[in-house]
XYZ file of C-alpha atoms in Angstrom:
293
model
C -4.452 16.369 49.859
C -2.278 18.891 48.104
C -0.044 19.031 51.157
C 0.312 15.254 51.122
C 1.255 15.159 47.453
C 3.824 17.935 47.943
C 5.319 16.046 50.898
C 5.537 12.863 48.823
C 7.359 14.781 46.061
C 9.855 16.284 48.527
C 10.464 12.831 50.042
C 11.098 11.330 46.618
C 13.519 14.181 45.819
C 15.378 13.596 49.083
C 15.606 9.869 48.422
C 17.005 10.542 44.967
C 19.612 12.886 46.475
C 20.585 10.119 48.887
C 20.937 7.702 46.010
C 23.106 10.240 44.229
C 25.265 10.452 47.378
C 25.763 6.668 47.237
C 23.355 5.600 49.986
C 20.864 3.001 48.948
C 17.512 3.822 50.416
C 15.207 0.953 51.243
C 11.963 1.180 49.345
C 9.207 2.234 51.631
C 5.982 0.262 51.458
C 3.210 1.615 49.363
C 1.103 4.161 51.109
C -2.572 3.710 51.083
C -4.703 6.319 49.510
C -6.402 6.920 52.739
C -4.515 9.588 54.571
C -3.564 8.456 58.058
C -4.360 10.478 61.052
C -1.348 12.730 61.494
C -0.542 15.048 64.325
C -0.050 18.712 63.864
C 2.937 19.872 61.798
C 4.570 21.442 64.795
C 4.482 18.231 66.778
C 5.775 16.179 63.851
C 8.688 18.498 63.315
C 9.524 18.382 66.983
C 9.290 14.610 67.043
C 11.389 14.425 63.875
C 14.019 16.658 65.446
C 13.998 14.598 68.604
C 14.331 11.405 66.584
C 17.127 12.815 64.499
C 18.879 13.992 67.620
C 18.364 10.658 69.362
C 19.324 8.480 66.375
C 23.078 8.300 65.851
C 24.399 7.556 62.431
C 27.087 4.872 62.188
C 29.471 7.206 60.457
C 29.279 9.722 63.266
C 29.686 6.916 65.757
C 32.699 5.479 64.062
C 34.467 8.805 63.529
C 35.830 9.003 67.117
C 37.260 5.491 66.775
C 38.957 6.388 63.528
C 40.323 9.608 64.991
C 41.536 7.659 68.037
C 43.336 5.212 65.738
C 44.854 8.102 63.853
C 45.883 9.614 67.172
C 47.545 6.313 68.094
C 49.325 6.308 64.768
C 50.450 9.915 65.169
C 53.754 9.037 66.954
C 54.950 7.548 63.682
C 55.460 11.077 62.339
C 58.899 11.189 63.831
C 59.873 8.006 61.984
C 58.019 8.599 58.728
C 59.573 10.099 55.671
C 57.953 13.085 53.873
C 56.368 10.750 51.287
C 54.730 8.596 54.018
C 53.511 11.679 55.874
C 51.953 12.918 52.632
C 50.182 9.555 52.208
C 48.871 9.730 55.766
C 47.595 13.277 55.280
C 45.841 12.135 52.087
C 44.297 9.240 54.036
C 43.187 11.597 56.768
C 41.622 13.886 54.206
C 39.848 10.870 52.714
C 38.639 9.817 56.166
C 37.435 13.322 56.955
C 35.718 13.573 53.564
C 34.115 10.155 54.113
C 32.969 11.201 57.581
C 31.662 14.479 56.149
C 29.795 12.640 53.394
C 28.533 10.196 56.010
C 27.338 13.070 58.148
C 25.678 14.771 55.188
C 24.109 11.472 54.141
C 23.009 10.903 57.728
C 21.468 14.364 57.776
C 19.722 13.660 54.496
C 18.606 10.282 55.789
C 17.359 11.956 58.957
C 15.443 14.493 56.914
C 14.067 11.736 54.709
C 13.213 9.659 57.747
C 11.508 12.656 59.339
C 9.521 13.153 56.163
C 8.815 9.454 55.861
C 7.575 9.310 59.445
C 4.611 11.298 58.317
C 3.798 8.779 55.583
C 5.405 5.379 56.411
C 5.150 3.106 59.438
C 7.977 2.126 61.810
C 9.039 -0.863 59.696
C 10.316 1.376 56.885
C 12.308 3.380 59.422
C 14.077 0.308 60.843
C 14.860 -1.102 57.394
C 16.270 2.248 56.288
C 18.477 2.458 59.371
C 19.747 -1.111 58.860
C 20.659 -0.299 55.225
C 22.563 2.848 56.179
C 24.298 0.946 59.002
C 25.405 -1.760 56.545
C 26.822 0.755 54.090
C 28.539 2.638 56.898
C 30.076 -0.576 58.291
C 31.308 -1.563 54.823
C 32.813 1.896 54.341
C 34.365 1.683 57.771
C 35.894 -1.720 57.018
C 37.238 -0.417 53.702
C 38.767 2.608 55.415
C 40.280 0.393 58.130
C 41.715 -1.961 55.506
C 43.166 0.969 53.580
C 44.665 2.361 56.759
C 46.134 -1.042 57.629
C 47.643 -1.364 54.171
C 49.041 2.150 54.346
C 50.362 1.482 57.841
C 52.088 -1.705 56.686
C 53.500 0.114 53.662
C 54.693 2.916 55.925
C 56.343 0.389 58.252
C 57.987 -1.334 55.276
C 59.242 1.974 53.919
C 60.464 2.922 57.396
C 62.367 -0.367 57.668
C 63.879 0.095 54.223
C 64.770 3.676 55.075
C 66.325 2.495 58.357
C 68.363 -0.090 56.462
C 69.398 2.539 53.942
C 70.286 4.899 56.773
C 72.389 2.229 58.481
C 74.085 1.427 55.186
C 74.728 5.117 54.616
C 76.108 5.422 58.156
C 78.482 2.501 57.542
C 79.470 4.007 54.201
C 79.995 7.332 55.924
C 82.194 5.689 58.565
C 84.197 3.977 55.831
C 84.533 7.277 54.017
C 85.650 8.956 57.240
C 88.298 6.290 57.814
C 89.434 6.605 54.211
C 89.490 10.379 54.563
C 91.554 10.150 57.748
C 93.932 7.708 56.040
C 94.220 10.040 53.055
C 94.794 12.989 55.386
C 97.585 11.061 57.140
C 99.129 10.157 53.791
C 98.789 13.744 52.648
C 100.418 15.035 55.826
C 103.247 12.513 55.424
C 103.666 13.499 51.801
C 103.618 17.175 52.753
C 106.241 16.556 55.447
C 108.327 14.521 52.990
C 107.990 17.245 50.379
C 108.899 19.830 53.010
C 111.968 17.818 54.017
C 112.897 17.434 50.367
C 112.460 21.135 49.846
C 114.624 21.825 52.911
C 117.266 19.418 51.613
C 117.188 21.085 48.211
C 117.582 24.488 49.841
C 120.501 23.183 51.896
C 122.086 21.620 48.819
C 121.740 24.896 46.948
C 123.257 26.759 49.877
C 126.152 24.271 50.013
C 126.641 24.576 46.268
C 126.721 28.353 46.538
C 129.186 28.148 49.424
C 131.337 25.683 47.487
C 131.269 27.913 44.425
C 132.200 30.921 46.529
C 135.076 28.958 48.089
C 136.298 27.877 44.649
C 136.195 31.440 43.415
C 138.004 32.656 46.523
C 140.659 29.967 46.120
C 141.070 30.871 42.459
C 141.530 34.507 43.373
C 144.054 33.583 46.021
C 145.928 31.345 43.586
C 145.956 34.058 40.939
C 147.207 36.622 43.419
C 149.913 34.245 44.645
C 150.865 33.431 41.074
C 151.130 37.097 40.226
C 153.294 37.687 43.267
C 155.502 34.708 42.352
C 155.800 35.945 38.794
C 156.751 39.358 40.043
C 159.372 37.816 42.288
C 160.668 35.672 39.451
C 160.850 38.678 37.225
C 162.705 40.619 39.867
C 165.073 37.719 40.502
C 165.586 37.216 36.794
C 166.326 40.858 36.306
C 168.768 40.813 39.176
C 170.404 37.668 37.847
C 170.579 39.142 34.394
C 172.273 42.190 35.801
C 174.716 40.045 37.679
C 175.386 37.977 34.603
C 175.950 41.058 32.575
C 178.370 42.380 35.141
C 180.160 39.074 35.357
C 180.208 38.862 31.592
C 181.681 42.284 31.334
C 184.267 41.497 33.943
C 185.133 38.273 32.201
C 185.389 40.076 28.922
C 187.695 42.591 30.528
C 189.843 39.874 32.034
C 189.950 38.074 28.712
C 191.038 41.225 26.964
C 193.712 41.822 29.585
C 194.937 38.311 29.324
C 194.951 38.503 25.566
C 197.057 41.612 25.875
C 199.365 39.840 28.283
C 199.566 36.904 25.913
C 200.368 39.204 23.040
C 202.983 40.900 25.141
C 204.448 37.593 26.164
C 204.434 36.453 22.583
C 206.215 39.641 21.544
C 208.771 39.181 24.304
C 209.231 35.578 23.315
C 209.747 36.636 19.718
C 212.285 39.179 20.873
C 213.995 36.547 23.007
C 214.040 34.217 20.055
C 215.518 36.883 17.909
C 218.149 37.637 20.544
C 218.951 33.979 20.895
C 219.296 33.639 17.160
C 221.546 36.696 17.084
C 223.602 35.302 19.921
C 223.856 31.981 18.162
C 224.991 33.715 15.007
C 227.529 35.753 16.969
C 228.766 32.650 18.657
C 229.066 30.895 15.325
C 230.959 33.857 13.810
C 233.176 34.012 16.792
C 233.819 30.313 16.474
C 234.571 30.663 12.834
C 236.770 33.578 13.504
C 238.582 31.716 16.167
C 239.074 28.769 13.927
C 240.375 31.025 11.214
C 242.886 32.471 13.579
C 244.032 29.091 14.493
């Protein structure tokens, strides 16, 4: 009897742990006070192990399907963004945690069922299995719905990202065309600036050449002017000398002629005097002749 009471206490503790895990355990029918005829403990444990090994929990049965769906969804990794991949990893962790909790709950349910086999009939076992199957199917449907929602969200984000990528590609093409146009304009401007710089250099060279030519012409003109002035000075000096000589000669001739004029004047005066004397002599002679007559 003590063994039976201890077994009932352990069964109640296991049921409470299942309830704490979230699995609703079906209430087993009341056990009569009369202890049923039970086999040996060794045989019951073996039968319990065989039953637990033969009975498959719904969570363990559904885990390959979920993993197969995840495996089918795995090719989306190449198209998913880092945020979507993080969401999928979180979902996978949730699925694995749910499967782990399902497995632990199934183990606890198996242990509780093995303990309840000793005390309850087969009806309690079937009702307990149907309750765990219902909870597992509801969990499975919730997980599938969550995965569908996440998959749709991932597809929507992928489409938006594809649209954004296409828009960015078009913007990039536009920017490339603008950049090429700007490069062409820049090259044209550089060539124009280079041609302007070359023209400025040529103009400066021409200005320098023109200035050098002007300076050379000025020097030539100055040299020619100096030579002409020298020649003029020489000619003027020679002409002055000639004029001086001619002046001196003229002065000499004038002096000579003045002398000749003076001489002629003196001779004329003498001739006048002689004529006057002759006239006087003639008049005296005439008077004398008249007196004689």
